[in-house]
Short mmCIF file of C-alpha atoms in Angstrom, two decimals:
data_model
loop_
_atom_site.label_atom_id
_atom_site.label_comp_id
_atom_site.label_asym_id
_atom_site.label_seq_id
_atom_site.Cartn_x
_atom_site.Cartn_y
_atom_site.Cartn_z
CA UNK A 137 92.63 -2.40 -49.00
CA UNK A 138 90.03 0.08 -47.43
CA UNK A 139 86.39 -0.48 -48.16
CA UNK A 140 84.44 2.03 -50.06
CA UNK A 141 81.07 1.47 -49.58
CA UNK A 142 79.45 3.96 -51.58
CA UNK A 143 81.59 2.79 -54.69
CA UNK A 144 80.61 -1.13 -53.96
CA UNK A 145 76.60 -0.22 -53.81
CA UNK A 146 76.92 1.43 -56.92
CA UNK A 147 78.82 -1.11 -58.64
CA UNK A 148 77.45 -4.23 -57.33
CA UNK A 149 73.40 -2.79 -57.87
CA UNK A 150 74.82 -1.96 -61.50
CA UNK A 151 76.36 -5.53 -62.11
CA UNK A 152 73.07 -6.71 -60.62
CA UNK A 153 70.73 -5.41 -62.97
CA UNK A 154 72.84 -6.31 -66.18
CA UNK A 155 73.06 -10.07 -64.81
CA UNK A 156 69.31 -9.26 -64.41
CA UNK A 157 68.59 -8.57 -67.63
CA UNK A 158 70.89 -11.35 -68.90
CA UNK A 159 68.48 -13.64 -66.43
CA UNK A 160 71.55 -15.01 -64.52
CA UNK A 161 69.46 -15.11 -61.90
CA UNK A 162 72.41 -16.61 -58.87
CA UNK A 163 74.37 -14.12 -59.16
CA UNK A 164 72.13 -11.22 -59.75
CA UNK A 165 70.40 -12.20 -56.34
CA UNK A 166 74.07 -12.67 -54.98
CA UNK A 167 74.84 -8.67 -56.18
CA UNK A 168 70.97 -7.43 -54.88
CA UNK A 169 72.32 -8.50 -51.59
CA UNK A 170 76.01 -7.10 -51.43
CA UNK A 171 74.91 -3.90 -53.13
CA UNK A 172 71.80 -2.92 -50.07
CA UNK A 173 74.33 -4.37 -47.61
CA UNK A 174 76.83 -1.87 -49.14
CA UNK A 175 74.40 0.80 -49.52
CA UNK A 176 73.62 0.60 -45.71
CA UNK A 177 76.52 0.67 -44.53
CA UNK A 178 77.35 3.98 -46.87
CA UNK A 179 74.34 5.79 -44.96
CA UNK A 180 75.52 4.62 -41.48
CA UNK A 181 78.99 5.73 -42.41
CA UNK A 182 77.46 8.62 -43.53
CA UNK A 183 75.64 9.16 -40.20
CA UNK A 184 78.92 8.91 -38.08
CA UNK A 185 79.38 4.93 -38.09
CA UNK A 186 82.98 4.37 -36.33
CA UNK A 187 85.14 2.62 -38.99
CA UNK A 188 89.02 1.19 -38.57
CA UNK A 189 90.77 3.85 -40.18
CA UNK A 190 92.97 1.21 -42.35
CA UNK A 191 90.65 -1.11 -42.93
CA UNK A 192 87.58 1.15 -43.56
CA UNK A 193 85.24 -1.35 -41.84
CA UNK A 194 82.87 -0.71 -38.85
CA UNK A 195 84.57 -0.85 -35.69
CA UNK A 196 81.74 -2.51 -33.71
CA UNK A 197 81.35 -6.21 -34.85
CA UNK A 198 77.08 -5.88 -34.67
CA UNK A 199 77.58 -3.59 -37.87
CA UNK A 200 80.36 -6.01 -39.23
CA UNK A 201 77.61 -8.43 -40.70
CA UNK A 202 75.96 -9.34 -43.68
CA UNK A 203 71.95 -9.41 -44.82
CA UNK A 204 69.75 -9.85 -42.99
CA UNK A 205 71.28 -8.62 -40.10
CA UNK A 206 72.84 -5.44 -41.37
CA UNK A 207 69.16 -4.54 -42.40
CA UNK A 208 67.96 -4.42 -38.71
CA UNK A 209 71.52 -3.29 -36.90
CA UNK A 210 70.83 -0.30 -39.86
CA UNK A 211 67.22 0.79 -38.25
CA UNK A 212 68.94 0.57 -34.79
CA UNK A 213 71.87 2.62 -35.53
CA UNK A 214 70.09 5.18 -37.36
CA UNK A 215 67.53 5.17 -34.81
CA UNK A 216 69.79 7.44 -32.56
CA UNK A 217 71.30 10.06 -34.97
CA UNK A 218 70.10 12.94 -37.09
CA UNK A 219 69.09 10.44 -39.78
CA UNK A 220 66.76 8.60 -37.76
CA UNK A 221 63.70 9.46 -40.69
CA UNK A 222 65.55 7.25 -42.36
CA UNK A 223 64.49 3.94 -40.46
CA UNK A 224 61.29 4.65 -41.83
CA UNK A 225 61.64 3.95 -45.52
CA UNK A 226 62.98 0.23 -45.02
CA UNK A 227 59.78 -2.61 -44.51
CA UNK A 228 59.88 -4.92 -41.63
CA UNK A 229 60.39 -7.57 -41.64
CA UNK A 230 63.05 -7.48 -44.50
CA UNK A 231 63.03 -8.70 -48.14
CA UNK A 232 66.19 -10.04 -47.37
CA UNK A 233 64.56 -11.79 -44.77
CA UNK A 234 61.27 -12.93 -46.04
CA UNK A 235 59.91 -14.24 -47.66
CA UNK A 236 63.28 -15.37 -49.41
CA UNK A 237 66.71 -14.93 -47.04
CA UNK A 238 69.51 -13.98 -48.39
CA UNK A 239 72.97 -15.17 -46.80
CA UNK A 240 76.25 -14.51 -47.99
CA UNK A 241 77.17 -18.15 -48.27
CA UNK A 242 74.64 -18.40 -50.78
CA UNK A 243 77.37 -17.81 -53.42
CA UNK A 244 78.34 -21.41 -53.54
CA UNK A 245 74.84 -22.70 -54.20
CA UNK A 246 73.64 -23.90 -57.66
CA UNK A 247 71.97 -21.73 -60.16
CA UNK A 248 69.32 -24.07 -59.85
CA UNK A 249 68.18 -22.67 -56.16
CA UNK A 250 67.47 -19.49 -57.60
CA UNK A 251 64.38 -17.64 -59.22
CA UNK A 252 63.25 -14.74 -60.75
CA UNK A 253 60.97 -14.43 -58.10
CA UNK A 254 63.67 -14.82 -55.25
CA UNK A 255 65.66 -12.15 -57.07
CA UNK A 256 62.42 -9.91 -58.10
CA UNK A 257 61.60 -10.04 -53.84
CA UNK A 258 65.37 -9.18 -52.96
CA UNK A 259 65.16 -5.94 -56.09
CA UNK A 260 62.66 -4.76 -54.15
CA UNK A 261 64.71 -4.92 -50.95
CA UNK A 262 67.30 -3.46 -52.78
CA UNK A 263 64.95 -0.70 -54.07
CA UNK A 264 64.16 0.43 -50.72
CA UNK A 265 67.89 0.85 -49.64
CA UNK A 266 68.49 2.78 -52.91
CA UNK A 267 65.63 4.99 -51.72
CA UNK A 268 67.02 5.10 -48.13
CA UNK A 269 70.64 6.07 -49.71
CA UNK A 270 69.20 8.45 -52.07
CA UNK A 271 67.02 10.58 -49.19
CA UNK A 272 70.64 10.42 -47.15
CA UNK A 273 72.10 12.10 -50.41
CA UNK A 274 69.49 14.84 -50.72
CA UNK A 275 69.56 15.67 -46.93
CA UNK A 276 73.20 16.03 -46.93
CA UNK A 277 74.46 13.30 -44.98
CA UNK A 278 76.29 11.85 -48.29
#
């Protein structure tokens, strides 16, 4: 197996907003989360992220994490390439972070421990890494 990061933000952020619209709200929040985590980690690649050639995932274990923390490692890594512009677009503190956090172990919680206002905060999380991704695009670096 070798990750594809650009192929997972694309389909989990499309899964996300059919569950969405279906109001499945668990695992809509669960997909906000994996698909800006995934989306991330495509710009950093991008940028010149070392990655295990097999595996396809980040050599250094401070970019081998999940949300929140990928979300700040991202604005540190970028910080000192030719994408560092990109920092800018993404809020501190994050959505995945406040006022909601999202964790990956999250996906064996009941439905009940979710909102459409928990998932409506993380979207907009998600919205600025599909910004972030999109401005990588257009300057090249994808």
């Amino acid at each position: 197996m070798i990750a594809d990061f650009n192929d997972a933000f694309h389909r989990h952020k499309q899964d996300c907003q059919i569950l969405y619209e279906e109001k499945r709200w668990a695992n809509a929040d669960h997909l906000a989360g994996l698909a800006a985590e995934c989306g991330l980690k495509a710009v950093m690649m991008a940028l010149g992220m070392p990655v295990d050639k097999k595996s396809g995932s980040p050599r250094s274990k401070k970019y081998r994490v999940h949300l929140p923390a990928i979300w700040n490692a991202f604005q540190q890594f970028v910080a000192n390439t030719h994408g560092a512009i990109l920092a800018l677009h993404l809020s501190t503190p994050s959505p995945f972070a406040h006022p909601h956090v999202w964790h990956v172990a999250q996906r064996y919680e009941p439905q009940s421990n979710f909102t459409k206002a928990v998932v409506d905060d993380h979207l907009e999380g998600l919205k600025e890494v599909e910004n972030v991704y999109n401005r990588a695009k257009l300057a090249g670096f994808i």
